[in-house]
Amino acid sequence: MASHILAIDQGTTSSRAIVFRADISIAAQAQREFQQHFPASGWVEHEPEDIWTSTIATCREAMGKANVTAADIAAIGITNQRETTVVWDRATGRAVHRAIVWQDRRTAEFCAKLKAEGHEPAISAKTGLIIDPYFSGTKVAWILDHVPGTRERAERGELMFGTVDSYLLWRLTGGKVHATDATNASRTLLFNIHTGQWDDDLLKLLRVPRSMLPDVRDSSADFGESVPELFGGAIAIRGIAGDQQAAVIGQACFTPGMMKSTYGTGCFALLNTGTTAVASKNTLLTTIAYQLNGQRTYALEGSIFVAGSAVQWLRDGLGIIKSASETGTLADQSDPMQSVYLVPAFVGLGAPYWNPRVRGALFGLTRNTGPAELAHATLESVCYQTYDLWAAMRADWPEASDANTVLRVDGGMTASDWTMQRLADLLDAPVDRPMIQETTALGAGYLAGLGAGVYPEPARFADSWRLEHRFKPNMSEATRTRKLTGWSQAVKGVLASDPGE
């Protein structure tokens, strides 16, 4: 009986594939980077064919390393960079334009126009999102408006739209299935997260023909099967989720009040709010965490633009470290009498501030400030930003304050014990680092395995989650309050520098 699961983890800079065994251990994995395209300031694009070929190559490589064939794979699960937008020809499968990546800002003017016309309250009420170039809807509209002939072709039903999961699914199934899951649909500005349907008013506002849209299914569902020639036999496709939601699942955050935070280039924190779609008063996003058996589970989400990239700045920009692993040791050597704060607004500030215009700043510098203090301030900045999200989530959803919330963490920065301990200290709450760090791929694998009968129901899967280390708070309340007050003042200083629209 087929007992392995193939998880596709299609990310912003690379495509990965992991083969999981029935006990959720990793049999093999493969990864390939692909080219990034920056055709203009603030524009970021991917060649869809690069996404496709790197994905298939890593799947074949991982299967080869694991010494498994298509007959050994019970199902495929897909997780993907969210919001990245592809429009392709229904007949030929060729994309009409490069994929517009989630980071791309080319629709900022259109978004500003929509806001000025007063559309944001209605859009937020339906989608849980703010109007921002980040999301897919305005990217689709841009392609239809700027690629000659595409709007007419879309109106005739000749073109298809999808986020990367939909595009890969369509290619994997040989053009038989055009579908997505509720988590990815919830990131488009076109989907009503309360009704679970594409919204006609939003489609009309953004001028996106309904015929372009994929079918929306549960996160664990029948998404067809791969064509036999890809992997030497057909394989069922049974799971799809956007990358941050897949991490929620991989971290087994199935109970309302549970929270996960992923630390990569930036940071994404999600708080499970159960069947309640909490409307944020602190510019957090309301999103679908996952949908199983027709039941939507919601989350509050906060995005930090700069986390790991601040450490890269220490290495590549300032040259004070040679590798990221040095930062914790260096921070430990810092002068405890100095209070240096870095507000890493290199590309503006994310949640809960959402100000793209401000830029970073250092506060509290003295003649004695050196590499150790800068490393300390850089690592702490990630913890302070997480605290801001944590506080905003608790303000938006008081139930989170009642629960003994534990933060489950994953991503590259969690390898730093110093940072994770400081995070626990500033949150005044435990921080749990899991045994399996590949939580995004694990989430996709779990959804596929659930659909194929290889993995158990969520409650039993949660029992298999294994703790590698728990960081417990160990900072006096006085020190914690002093530090958080200093951070708050530093952020106010940066916000005060806003040059305006």
mmCIF file of N, CA and C in Angstrom, residues 193-245:
data_model
loop_
_atom_site.group_PDB
_atom_site.id
_atom_site.type_symbol
_atom_site.label_atom_id
_atom_site.label_comp_id
_atom_site.label_asym_id
_atom_site.label_seq_id
_atom_site.Cartn_x
_atom_site.Cartn_y
_atom_site.Cartn_z
ATOM 1 N N ILE A 193 -14.805 35.853 2.553
ATOM 2 C CA ILE A 193 -14.370 34.818 3.504
ATOM 3 C C ILE A 193 -15.496 34.357 4.424
ATOM 4 N N HIS A 194 -16.619 35.075 4.416
ATOM 5 C CA HIS A 194 -17.758 34.704 5.272
ATOM 6 C C HIS A 194 -18.708 33.748 4.550
ATOM 7 N N THR A 195 -18.907 33.979 3.240
ATOM 8 C CA THR A 195 -19.780 33.097 2.464
ATOM 9 C C THR A 195 -19.011 31.953 1.812
ATOM 10 N N GLY A 196 -17.683 32.131 1.698
ATOM 11 C CA GLY A 196 -16.869 31.115 1.031
ATOM 12 C C GLY A 196 -17.061 31.104 -0.472
ATOM 13 N N GLN A 197 -17.361 32.272 -1.051
ATOM 14 C CA GLN A 197 -17.631 32.366 -2.490
ATOM 15 C C GLN A 197 -16.875 33.536 -3.107
ATOM 16 N N TRP A 198 -16.571 33.405 -4.414
ATOM 17 C CA TRP A 198 -16.114 34.570 -5.162
ATOM 18 C C TRP A 198 -17.229 35.608 -5.129
ATOM 19 N N ASP A 199 -16.868 36.880 -4.992
ATOM 20 C CA ASP A 199 -17.858 37.933 -4.761
ATOM 21 C C ASP A 199 -18.084 38.770 -6.025
ATOM 22 N N ASP A 200 -19.321 38.809 -6.510
ATOM 23 C CA ASP A 200 -19.638 39.521 -7.753
ATOM 24 C C ASP A 200 -19.334 41.014 -7.663
ATOM 25 N N ASP A 201 -19.601 41.616 -6.509
ATOM 26 C CA ASP A 201 -19.340 43.052 -6.364
ATOM 27 C C ASP A 201 -17.849 43.351 -6.475
ATOM 28 N N LEU A 202 -17.022 42.496 -5.860
ATOM 29 C CA LEU A 202 -15.579 42.696 -5.916
ATOM 30 C C LEU A 202 -15.036 42.435 -7.321
ATOM 31 N N LEU A 203 -15.583 41.429 -7.989
ATOM 32 C CA LEU A 203 -15.172 41.137 -9.360
ATOM 33 C C LEU A 203 -15.508 42.313 -10.274
ATOM 34 N N LYS A 204 -16.677 42.903 -10.048
ATOM 35 C CA LYS A 204 -17.092 44.054 -10.864
ATOM 36 C C LYS A 204 -16.199 45.264 -10.592
ATOM 37 N N LEU A 205 -15.877 45.485 -9.315
ATOM 38 C CA LEU A 205 -15.063 46.634 -8.935
ATOM 39 C C LEU A 205 -13.669 46.551 -9.562
ATOM 40 N N LEU A 206 -13.071 45.333 -9.523
ATOM 41 C CA LEU A 206 -11.721 45.151 -10.050
ATOM 42 C C LEU A 206 -11.718 44.726 -11.526
ATOM 43 N N ARG A 207 -12.922 44.559 -12.091
ATOM 44 C CA ARG A 207 -13.083 44.222 -13.509
ATOM 45 C C ARG A 207 -12.357 42.918 -13.855
ATOM 46 N N VAL A 208 -12.645 41.886 -13.080
ATOM 47 C CA VAL A 208 -12.075 40.557 -13.319
ATOM 48 C C VAL A 208 -13.210 39.614 -13.712
ATOM 49 N N PRO A 209 -13.207 39.061 -14.922
ATOM 50 C CA PRO A 209 -14.272 38.159 -15.338
ATOM 51 C C PRO A 209 -14.319 36.890 -14.494
ATOM 52 N N ARG A 210 -15.511 36.486 -14.096
ATOM 53 C CA ARG A 210 -15.688 35.292 -13.259
ATOM 54 C C ARG A 210 -15.162 34.032 -13.949
ATOM 55 N N SER A 211 -15.236 34.009 -15.291
ATOM 56 C CA SER A 211 -14.833 32.809 -16.030
ATOM 57 C C SER A 211 -13.347 32.477 -15.858
ATOM 58 N N MET A 212 -12.554 33.451 -15.395
ATOM 59 C CA MET A 212 -11.115 33.224 -15.195
ATOM 60 C C MET A 212 -10.810 32.459 -13.921
ATOM 61 N N LEU A 213 -11.757 32.425 -12.991
ATOM 62 C CA LEU A 213 -11.448 32.023 -11.616
ATOM 63 C C LEU A 213 -11.475 30.514 -11.415
ATOM 64 N N PRO A 214 -10.602 30.016 -10.534
ATOM 65 C CA PRO A 214 -10.608 28.584 -10.213
ATOM 66 C C PRO A 214 -11.748 28.210 -9.272
ATOM 67 N N ASP A 215 -12.091 26.938 -9.283
ATOM 68 C CA ASP A 215 -13.049 26.389 -8.321
ATOM 69 C C ASP A 215 -12.392 26.385 -6.940
ATOM 70 N N VAL A 216 -13.135 26.755 -5.892
ATOM 71 C CA VAL A 216 -12.575 26.811 -4.533
ATOM 72 C C VAL A 216 -13.010 25.573 -3.746
ATOM 73 N N ARG A 217 -12.039 24.855 -3.203
ATOM 74 C CA ARG A 217 -12.315 23.613 -2.482
ATOM 75 C C ARG A 217 -11.722 23.664 -1.074
ATOM 76 N N ASP A 218 -12.038 22.628 -0.279
ATOM 77 C CA ASP A 218 -11.418 22.471 1.034
ATOM 78 C C ASP A 218 -9.898 22.384 0.867
ATOM 79 N N SER A 219 -9.178 22.623 1.959
ATOM 80 C CA SER A 219 -7.715 22.518 1.913
ATOM 81 C C SER A 219 -7.270 21.060 1.752
ATOM 82 N N SER A 220 -8.066 20.142 2.242
ATOM 83 C CA SER A 220 -7.845 18.716 2.009
ATOM 84 C C SER A 220 -9.032 18.221 1.196
ATOM 85 N N ALA A 221 -8.786 17.925 -0.087
ATOM 86 C CA ALA A 221 -9.885 17.601 -0.997
ATOM 87 C C ALA A 221 -9.341 16.837 -2.191
ATOM 88 N N ASP A 222 -10.258 16.407 -3.057
ATOM 89 C CA ASP A 222 -9.871 15.735 -4.303
ATOM 90 C C ASP A 222 -9.564 16.802 -5.345
ATOM 91 N N PHE A 223 -8.273 16.958 -5.663
ATOM 92 C CA PHE A 223 -7.845 17.921 -6.678
ATOM 93 C C PHE A 223 -7.403 17.213 -7.963
ATOM 94 N N GLY A 224 -7.901 16.009 -8.184
ATOM 95 C CA GLY A 224 -7.536 15.265 -9.384
ATOM 96 C C GLY A 224 -6.260 14.472 -9.180
ATOM 97 N N GLU A 225 -5.606 14.132 -10.286
ATOM 98 C CA GLU A 225 -4.354 13.384 -10.194
ATOM 99 C C GLU A 225 -3.381 13.844 -11.271
ATOM 100 N N SER A 226 -2.106 13.636 -11.007
ATOM 101 C CA SER A 226 -1.070 14.049 -11.951
ATOM 102 C C SER A 226 -1.101 13.147 -13.176
ATOM 103 N N VAL A 227 -0.723 13.712 -14.319
ATOM 104 C CA VAL A 227 -0.671 12.889 -15.526
ATOM 105 C C VAL A 227 0.490 11.896 -15.386
ATOM 106 N N PRO A 228 0.308 10.661 -15.867
ATOM 107 C CA PRO A 228 1.281 9.587 -15.611
ATOM 108 C C PRO A 228 2.700 9.887 -16.079
ATOM 109 N N GLU A 229 2.830 10.653 -17.179
ATOM 110 C CA GLU A 229 4.173 10.845 -17.744
ATOM 111 C C GLU A 229 5.089 11.701 -16.876
ATOM 112 N N LEU A 230 4.545 12.448 -15.917
ATOM 113 C CA LEU A 230 5.387 13.305 -15.080
ATOM 114 C C LEU A 230 6.268 12.502 -14.123
ATOM 115 N N PHE A 231 5.656 11.500 -13.468
ATOM 116 C CA PHE A 231 6.378 10.778 -12.411
ATOM 117 C C PHE A 231 6.367 9.265 -12.608
ATOM 118 N N GLY A 232 6.032 8.815 -13.828
ATOM 119 C CA GLY A 232 6.015 7.379 -14.094
ATOM 120 C C GLY A 232 4.753 6.698 -13.612
ATOM 121 N N GLY A 233 3.716 7.455 -13.390
ATOM 122 C CA GLY A 233 2.428 6.923 -12.932
ATOM 123 C C GLY A 233 1.599 8.052 -12.349
ATOM 124 N N ALA A 234 0.296 7.923 -12.400
ATOM 125 C CA ALA A 234 -0.582 8.963 -11.866
ATOM 126 C C ALA A 234 -0.527 8.968 -10.340
ATOM 127 N N ILE A 235 -0.529 10.168 -9.756
ATOM 128 C CA ILE A 235 -0.555 10.311 -8.289
ATOM 129 C C ILE A 235 -1.698 11.249 -7.926
ATOM 130 N N ALA A 236 -2.491 10.863 -6.939
ATOM 131 C CA ALA A 236 -3.604 11.698 -6.476
ATOM 132 C C ALA A 236 -3.072 12.980 -5.852
ATOM 133 N N ILE A 237 -3.797 14.084 -6.062
ATOM 134 C CA ILE A 237 -3.455 15.368 -5.438
ATOM 135 C C ILE A 237 -4.569 15.663 -4.438
ATOM 136 N N ARG A 238 -4.220 15.743 -3.154
ATOM 137 C CA ARG A 238 -5.260 15.761 -2.120
ATOM 138 C C ARG A 238 -5.147 16.925 -1.125
ATOM 139 N N GLY A 239 -4.144 17.804 -1.286
ATOM 140 C CA GLY A 239 -4.024 18.907 -0.326
ATOM 141 C C GLY A 239 -3.442 20.154 -0.953
ATOM 142 N N ILE A 240 -3.996 21.334 -0.586
ATOM 143 C CA ILE A 240 -3.453 22.626 -1.016
ATOM 144 C C ILE A 240 -3.651 23.630 0.118
ATOM 145 N N ALA A 241 -2.632 24.448 0.379
ATOM 146 C CA ALA A 241 -2.773 25.576 1.319
ATOM 147 C C ALA A 241 -1.662 26.576 1.037
ATOM 148 N N GLY A 242 -1.964 27.868 1.200
ATOM 149 C CA GLY A 242 -0.944 28.906 1.112
ATOM 150 C C GLY A 242 0.121 28.674 2.172
ATOM 151 N N ASP A 243 1.338 29.167 1.920
ATOM 152 C CA ASP A 243 2.468 28.767 2.767
ATOM 153 C C ASP A 243 2.293 29.081 4.245
ATOM 154 N N GLN A 244 1.790 30.259 4.576
ATOM 155 C CA GLN A 244 1.669 30.592 6.005
ATOM 156 C C GLN A 244 0.569 29.784 6.687
ATOM 157 N N GLN A 245 -0.507 29.499 5.960
ATOM 158 C CA GLN A 245 -1.550 28.650 6.526
ATOM 159 C C GLN A 245 -1.070 27.211 6.645
#
